[in-house]
XYZ file of C-alpha atoms in Angstrom:
497
model
C -137.791 -136.128 109.450
C -141.354 -135.849 110.643
C -143.033 -132.513 110.154
C -146.520 -134.011 110.231
C -149.141 -133.294 112.876
C -151.993 -135.783 112.661
C -154.619 -136.965 115.124
C -157.219 -139.702 114.730
C -159.487 -141.459 117.155
C -159.347 -145.239 116.956
C -163.020 -145.393 115.972
C -162.381 -143.030 113.038
C -159.281 -144.893 111.939
C -160.503 -148.487 112.302
C -164.227 -148.610 111.431
C -163.842 -151.893 109.482
C -162.747 -153.599 112.696
C -165.785 -152.440 114.664
C -163.584 -150.340 116.924
C -165.512 -147.958 119.210
C -162.590 -146.613 121.252
C -162.226 -142.816 121.290
C -158.537 -142.948 122.196
C -156.566 -140.467 120.083
C -153.508 -141.624 118.140
C -150.929 -139.320 116.576
C -148.682 -141.815 114.808
C -148.249 -145.361 113.526
C -145.430 -147.673 114.573
C -144.410 -151.221 113.665
C -141.137 -151.250 115.596
C -141.268 -150.992 119.374
C -137.737 -149.575 119.381
C -138.852 -146.466 117.495
C -142.323 -146.108 119.012
C -143.240 -142.588 120.145
C -145.834 -141.305 122.636
C -149.277 -141.277 121.046
C -148.544 -144.046 118.539
C -150.796 -146.910 117.545
C -148.454 -149.904 117.720
C -149.069 -152.388 114.913
C -148.135 -155.867 116.136
C -147.766 -157.872 112.939
C -147.318 -161.611 112.856
C -143.975 -162.483 111.246
C -142.180 -165.649 110.246
C -140.602 -166.061 113.677
C -142.572 -163.683 115.916
C -146.197 -162.866 116.653
C -145.660 -159.163 117.262
C -147.429 -159.417 120.612
C -144.152 -159.931 122.480
C -143.075 -156.389 121.546
C -146.331 -154.716 122.551
C -145.387 -154.151 126.204
C -142.175 -152.392 125.179
C -144.119 -150.209 122.735
C -146.634 -149.250 125.426
C -143.789 -148.457 127.819
C -142.493 -146.019 125.204
C -145.834 -144.286 124.912
C -148.005 -146.291 122.521
C -151.629 -145.577 123.422
C -153.140 -148.601 121.653
C -152.167 -151.858 119.954
C -153.429 -153.305 116.679
C -152.830 -157.028 117.145
C -152.572 -159.531 114.309
C -154.407 -162.211 116.303
C -157.823 -163.410 117.438
C -160.332 -161.413 119.454
C -159.661 -163.604 122.497
C -155.919 -162.968 122.287
C -156.523 -159.237 121.912
C -158.763 -159.150 124.985
C -156.193 -161.084 126.997
C -153.378 -158.719 126.014
C -155.554 -155.685 126.775
C -155.962 -156.858 130.374
C -152.183 -157.047 130.697
C -151.298 -153.755 128.983
C -154.226 -151.639 130.158
C -154.524 -149.886 126.774
C -156.959 -150.651 123.928
C -155.897 -153.749 121.977
C -157.822 -154.265 118.745
C -157.922 -157.615 116.964
C -156.663 -156.980 113.452
C -158.508 -158.821 110.697
C -156.186 -158.077 107.782
C -158.705 -159.146 105.138
C -160.967 -156.334 106.294
C -158.269 -153.698 106.611
C -154.893 -153.948 104.900
C -151.875 -152.203 106.382
C -151.413 -150.021 103.302
C -155.052 -148.954 103.368
C -154.686 -148.069 107.049
C -151.502 -146.067 106.443
C -153.000 -144.311 103.423
C -156.003 -143.311 105.528
C -153.932 -142.149 108.486
C -151.776 -139.890 106.298
C -154.794 -138.547 104.352
C -154.073 -140.310 101.047
C -150.899 -138.443 100.039
C -150.426 -140.390 96.795
C -153.681 -138.964 95.455
C -152.290 -135.445 95.861
C -149.028 -136.235 94.059
C -148.027 -137.439 90.626
C -146.670 -140.885 91.503
C -144.431 -142.742 89.052
C -143.521 -146.370 89.756
C -140.751 -148.296 88.006
C -140.415 -152.062 88.238
C -138.279 -154.729 86.555
C -135.043 -156.593 87.238
C -132.497 -154.146 85.834
C -132.685 -150.433 85.123
C -135.045 -149.387 87.934
C -132.545 -147.238 89.781
C -131.117 -145.374 86.783
C -134.539 -144.864 85.206
C -136.012 -143.579 88.467
C -133.106 -141.184 88.984
C -133.322 -139.947 85.380
C -137.072 -139.444 85.730
C -136.596 -137.349 88.879
C -133.901 -135.273 87.151
C -136.175 -134.722 84.157
C -139.203 -133.707 86.225
C -137.077 -131.327 88.288
C -135.726 -129.807 85.060
C -139.323 -129.315 83.933
C -140.047 -127.359 87.107
C -141.877 -130.050 89.084
C -140.432 -130.553 92.577
C -139.903 -134.306 92.755
C -138.794 -136.769 95.423
C -137.144 -140.155 94.914
C -137.792 -143.439 96.727
C -135.367 -146.208 95.862
C -132.033 -147.932 96.122
C -129.943 -144.749 96.155
C -131.976 -143.217 98.971
C -135.221 -141.459 99.805
C -135.947 -137.752 99.505
C -135.017 -134.934 97.175
C -131.885 -135.421 95.070
C -129.948 -132.795 97.020
C -130.739 -134.456 100.353
C -131.241 -138.214 100.078
C -131.465 -140.297 103.245
C -130.168 -143.872 103.266
C -132.637 -146.558 102.235
C -132.732 -149.900 104.047
C -134.998 -151.351 101.332
C -135.556 -150.466 97.683
C -139.229 -149.943 98.534
C -140.117 -149.098 102.181
C -142.796 -150.917 104.169
C -146.359 -149.643 103.832
C -146.369 -147.398 106.904
C -143.026 -145.776 106.121
C -143.968 -145.395 102.459
C -147.188 -143.483 103.114
C -145.453 -141.428 105.811
C -142.709 -140.490 103.340
C -145.257 -139.529 100.705
C -147.053 -137.318 103.233
C -143.799 -135.711 104.361
C -142.653 -135.067 100.796
C -146.030 -133.472 100.090
C -145.686 -131.264 103.175
C -142.244 -130.198 101.945
C -143.603 -129.021 98.625
C -143.243 -132.100 96.445
C -145.494 -132.261 93.415
C -144.325 -135.683 92.240
C -142.621 -138.809 93.551
C -140.741 -141.409 91.516
C -140.285 -144.757 93.220
C -138.640 -148.062 92.461
C -141.058 -150.925 93.048
C -139.297 -154.170 93.932
C -140.783 -157.645 93.537
C -140.467 -158.093 97.313
C -142.541 -154.947 97.859
C -145.230 -156.141 95.465
C -145.363 -159.617 96.992
C -145.455 -158.311 100.563
C -148.065 -155.631 99.892
C -145.800 -152.719 100.800
C -147.322 -150.540 98.060
C -150.920 -151.206 99.079
C -152.924 -147.986 99.120
C -150.592 -146.117 96.763
C -152.234 -144.654 93.673
C -149.823 -144.649 90.723
C -150.331 -142.218 87.849
C -147.985 -144.202 85.616
C -145.860 -147.339 86.002
C -142.863 -148.293 83.871
C -141.596 -151.839 83.302
C -137.911 -152.302 82.390
C -137.239 -156.028 81.882
C -137.400 -159.426 83.548
C -134.283 -161.543 84.043
C -133.150 -164.065 86.644
C -132.899 -162.549 90.121
C -134.210 -162.968 93.683
C -134.824 -166.697 93.288
C -133.610 -167.071 96.875
C -136.898 -165.331 97.758
C -139.363 -166.236 94.990
C -138.144 -169.783 94.370
C -138.831 -169.904 90.634
C -138.664 -167.499 87.719
C -142.385 -168.041 87.131
C -143.147 -166.904 90.684
C -140.860 -163.903 90.199
C -142.710 -162.941 86.995
C -146.062 -163.439 88.694
C -145.024 -161.036 91.462
C -144.237 -158.370 88.877
C -147.607 -158.904 87.171
C -149.406 -158.344 90.477
C -148.355 -154.687 90.388
C -150.579 -154.154 87.353
C -153.434 -156.391 88.473
C -153.850 -155.779 92.194
C -152.815 -152.174 92.730
C -154.004 -148.733 91.653
C -152.137 -148.264 88.370
C -153.181 -145.587 85.890
C -151.049 -145.659 82.736
C -148.213 -147.984 81.717
C -144.965 -147.879 79.753
C -143.644 -151.358 78.895
C -140.449 -152.640 77.294
C -141.539 -154.120 73.961
C -138.055 -155.579 73.353
C -137.843 -157.676 76.484
C -137.849 -161.382 75.566
C -139.704 -162.326 78.731
C -142.668 -159.963 79.061
C -145.203 -162.398 77.647
C -145.617 -163.958 81.087
C -146.443 -160.566 82.515
C -148.418 -159.133 79.617
C -150.625 -162.202 79.301
C -151.759 -161.821 82.889
C -152.182 -158.040 83.012
C -155.793 -156.928 83.015
C -156.987 -155.162 79.884
C -158.332 -151.645 79.682
C -155.247 -149.886 81.025
C -153.612 -147.063 79.043
C -150.478 -148.825 77.793
C -147.652 -147.804 75.440
C -144.440 -149.602 74.519
C -140.850 -148.541 73.969
C -138.317 -150.258 71.740
C -134.752 -150.048 70.488
C -135.630 -152.067 67.380
C -139.348 -151.757 66.599
C -140.116 -148.311 65.220
C -143.846 -149.034 65.236
C -143.870 -148.575 69.023
C -145.022 -145.234 70.425
C -141.525 -144.669 71.842
C -138.706 -145.921 69.622
C -135.040 -145.480 68.822
C -134.529 -144.277 65.247
C -130.740 -144.040 65.156
C -127.742 -144.134 67.465
C -124.103 -143.136 67.317
C -121.878 -144.274 70.187
C -118.535 -142.644 70.953
C -116.048 -142.859 73.865
C -117.624 -139.959 75.745
C -121.275 -140.830 75.230
C -123.921 -141.179 72.535
C -125.972 -139.299 69.967
C -129.534 -140.549 69.502
C -132.627 -139.849 67.456
C -135.800 -140.817 69.305
C -139.384 -141.097 68.099
C -142.191 -140.086 70.448
C -145.567 -140.657 68.877
C -145.515 -138.860 65.532
C -142.554 -136.632 66.412
C -138.787 -137.085 66.604
C -136.001 -135.377 68.525
C -132.214 -135.496 68.799
C -130.467 -136.368 72.054
C -126.787 -135.821 72.870
C -125.875 -137.667 76.077
C -122.754 -138.408 78.100
C -124.323 -141.678 79.276
C -122.805 -144.991 78.203
C -124.394 -148.228 77.029
C -127.401 -149.534 75.117
C -129.202 -150.306 78.360
C -129.080 -146.589 79.103
C -130.738 -146.032 75.732
C -133.531 -148.282 77.001
C -133.653 -146.282 80.240
C -133.911 -143.032 78.267
C -136.713 -144.448 76.133
C -138.583 -145.559 79.246
C -138.270 -142.120 80.832
C -139.432 -140.540 77.557
C -142.516 -142.736 77.680
C -143.197 -141.953 81.338
C -143.051 -138.216 80.655
C -145.276 -138.643 77.604
C -147.821 -140.554 79.708
C -147.710 -137.738 82.268
C -148.804 -135.360 79.512
C -145.607 -133.509 78.654
C -145.101 -132.362 75.041
C -142.206 -133.733 73.003
C -140.191 -130.503 72.907
C -140.081 -130.248 76.710
C -139.234 -133.954 77.030
C -136.330 -133.432 74.626
C -135.033 -130.492 76.655
C -135.235 -132.433 79.914
C -133.481 -135.553 78.579
C -130.639 -133.533 77.096
C -129.913 -132.210 80.601
C -129.591 -135.619 82.321
C -126.442 -136.541 84.255
C -125.090 -140.047 85.055
C -126.247 -141.799 88.219
C -123.856 -142.683 91.046
C -122.699 -146.283 90.736
C -124.400 -146.812 87.381
C -121.730 -146.811 84.659
C -120.055 -144.130 86.766
C -116.867 -142.948 85.095
C -113.703 -142.690 87.221
C -110.852 -141.515 85.027
C -107.498 -139.778 85.106
C -105.294 -138.208 82.405
C -102.790 -141.077 82.312
C -104.795 -144.038 83.591
C -107.449 -146.276 82.055
C -111.142 -145.437 81.987
C -112.652 -147.065 85.070
C -116.404 -147.608 85.254
C -118.237 -148.500 88.472
C -121.538 -150.299 87.957
C -124.080 -152.150 90.076
C -124.409 -155.042 87.581
C -124.933 -158.057 89.845
C -127.054 -160.364 87.691
C -125.875 -162.324 84.632
C -128.041 -160.222 82.323
C -126.910 -156.925 83.830
C -123.240 -157.931 83.675
C -123.594 -159.041 80.064
C -125.212 -155.732 79.128
C -122.696 -153.654 81.070
C -119.800 -155.371 79.304
C -121.484 -154.958 75.919
C -121.920 -151.270 76.707
C -118.236 -150.921 77.547
C -117.246 -152.799 74.394
C -119.372 -150.520 72.217
C -117.542 -147.458 73.532
C -114.046 -149.016 73.317
C -112.135 -147.619 70.336
C -108.846 -149.396 71.091
C -107.301 -151.294 73.958
C -108.820 -154.085 76.030
C -111.818 -154.576 78.288
C -111.122 -155.803 81.832
C -113.816 -156.766 84.327
C -113.735 -157.288 88.090
C -116.702 -158.910 89.799
C -117.821 -161.227 92.597
C -121.008 -162.967 93.683
C -122.986 -162.168 96.811
C -123.224 -164.606 99.686
C -126.512 -165.999 101.018
C -128.113 -165.393 97.631
C -129.078 -167.420 94.558
C -126.129 -169.784 94.054
C -127.456 -170.840 90.662
C -126.450 -167.583 89.045
C -122.763 -167.833 90.039
C -121.656 -169.911 87.028
C -123.897 -167.734 84.848
C -122.078 -164.634 86.096
C -118.782 -166.341 85.265
C -119.932 -167.092 81.725
C -121.089 -163.509 81.196
C -117.741 -162.137 82.405
C -115.665 -164.574 80.353
C -117.658 -164.061 77.159
C -117.867 -160.280 77.408
C -114.358 -159.231 78.440
C -110.710 -159.714 77.523
C -109.534 -160.380 81.082
C -111.354 -161.255 84.304
C -110.579 -160.527 87.958
C -112.710 -162.566 90.364
C -113.061 -161.240 93.906
C -115.502 -160.894 96.800
C -118.759 -158.971 96.526
C -120.755 -159.038 99.779
C -119.921 -162.497 101.209
C -122.354 -161.929 104.072
C -122.289 -165.113 106.172
C -120.792 -167.400 103.523
C -117.145 -168.393 103.182
C -115.674 -166.033 100.511
C -113.351 -168.766 99.262
C -116.303 -171.116 98.717
C -118.135 -168.427 96.733
C -115.068 -167.967 94.510
C -114.828 -171.716 93.966
C -118.515 -171.937 93.018
C -118.053 -169.095 90.541
C -114.800 -170.411 89.079
C -116.633 -173.596 88.138
C -118.558 -171.576 85.547
C -115.462 -170.532 83.559
C -114.336 -172.510 80.527
C -110.752 -171.372 81.162
C -110.491 -170.756 84.917
C -106.689 -170.761 84.744
C -106.878 -167.432 82.889
C -108.885 -165.769 85.659
C -107.078 -163.655 88.245
C -108.527 -164.389 91.688
C -108.121 -162.209 94.767
C -110.525 -162.472 97.704
C -109.663 -159.018 99.038
C -111.683 -156.602 96.884
C -109.418 -153.615 97.508
C -106.325 -155.527 96.412
C -108.228 -156.877 93.417
C -109.172 -153.345 92.319
C -105.567 -152.240 92.716
C -104.464 -155.214 90.617
C -106.870 -154.747 87.716
C -106.292 -150.995 87.407
C -102.527 -151.434 87.605
C -102.675 -153.991 84.789
C -104.618 -151.684 82.455
C -103.257 -149.061 80.061
C -104.719 -145.672 79.192
C -106.444 -147.229 76.163
C -108.243 -149.865 78.232
C -111.613 -149.848 79.985
C -111.941 -151.405 83.446
C -115.415 -152.355 84.667
C -115.798 -152.749 88.442
C -119.089 -154.614 88.641
C -121.501 -155.622 91.358
C -121.452 -153.029 94.132
C -122.054 -149.757 92.333
C -123.173 -147.057 94.763
C -122.736 -149.199 97.889
C -120.558 -147.636 100.579
C -119.965 -150.864 102.497
C -118.922 -154.483 102.150
C -120.956 -156.975 104.179
C -118.729 -159.640 105.758
C -119.832 -162.023 108.527
C -122.875 -159.948 109.379
C -120.968 -156.678 109.616
C -121.078 -153.804 107.144
C -117.546 -152.482 106.727
C -116.918 -149.122 104.998
C -116.009 -149.736 101.359
C -116.552 -147.939 98.059
C -115.424 -149.175 94.646
C -115.365 -145.600 93.351
C -113.233 -144.322 96.234
C -110.739 -147.181 95.949
C -110.503 -146.714 92.177
C -109.906 -142.987 92.584
C -107.173 -143.641 95.148
C -105.439 -146.114 92.833
C -105.660 -143.779 89.836
C -104.422 -140.808 91.881
C -101.488 -142.837 93.192
C -100.635 -143.795 89.612
C -100.524 -140.145 88.572
C -98.028 -139.344 91.325
C -95.605 -142.123 90.355
């Protein structure tokens, strides 16, 4: 989708770089394969490429100028070859996000922008926040794991948070389509790589910090530092932080003072947003929530204490956006579950099957605890795997979480990617105290069939790890696969027998 019509001269767009060219550009492109006539091609230096090698292809497709991440001499040399303006890009003078924000006329400043960061809970909280704002009459778009756009028409997302050019383009397009607000998940990768540069956030929510993405960040300290950068280096207005999280000290200690900050808590009623009471039952929960000096009742069909935390976070975000408590209460009471997040797949005769994205030790532990809290009789079964080409250190930790939190465990493949699935299973099995009691099946479909067939109507089956994903990544190929669809097929087949 691109309903935008924009034109800039290079001299207007790039004054920091001393550019005097009057060439008109009508778009920005970082990928020569998708370059359109009139684009300014941005040739960024990567880990393995300089960007310059793609410039000729971009010009052949209609790019009218090149912004080159290189020296002035290299830019002049390339300009002689391409016969279009090539501008040496000094990134310290002009960041990519600042450039994109300028080109698209600062769309974030014309929207209410809500950012949500943290290890777990970003996706559900973002989705709930969009639902709530829509219920309150504010047309709201979503940017995140489940897709980009309005809830009725989400497009697939290749990254949780898009790159800077795509992000500002999306914001501008949403604005042109009538959006008044945008809620976006902000990943640690996006913060570290500057993808959110130039975005002005009205409020940012922080969920929690647990072990994840160490394949990228290297250490948990570096991961925490990346999260803190969101509050210190970007345009953040107000904040809503998890006061219960055992690890926020690293972040809070480094966040600059003077920001409008409130906390939410499941245990500390002195916080601005706090849980007063809860009553869990098989079909959901009944809560009493404190917002400032007021309280309200919430009846929800959501499952799990972590969803209580998500609801508290969303309450705080809405409060920071200026909504009164009575309207917040109305909006939260209308929320529906999120696809692939404790998504219930059930049948009259079969067990309750829940599909969840839990793929970290902390998330799996919390998902199992949530299931246990809603289990009135019967047993709790869990099926999970560990992703390939990712942090191997969390595999035994995932095993421990599954073994401690459930009655029976099925170990299978997640997204093996380019690793040997059998080797991943062996690594994970090493984390069990009683591996002989674990049912192993590499084929995820057969494993799902096995665990559901073993369960009774009184049992709960948690299919963990893939959630909303509609594929399984094996040897570099994404094959169609959905936990929810397979579970529904198995349950439907059971009803017919």
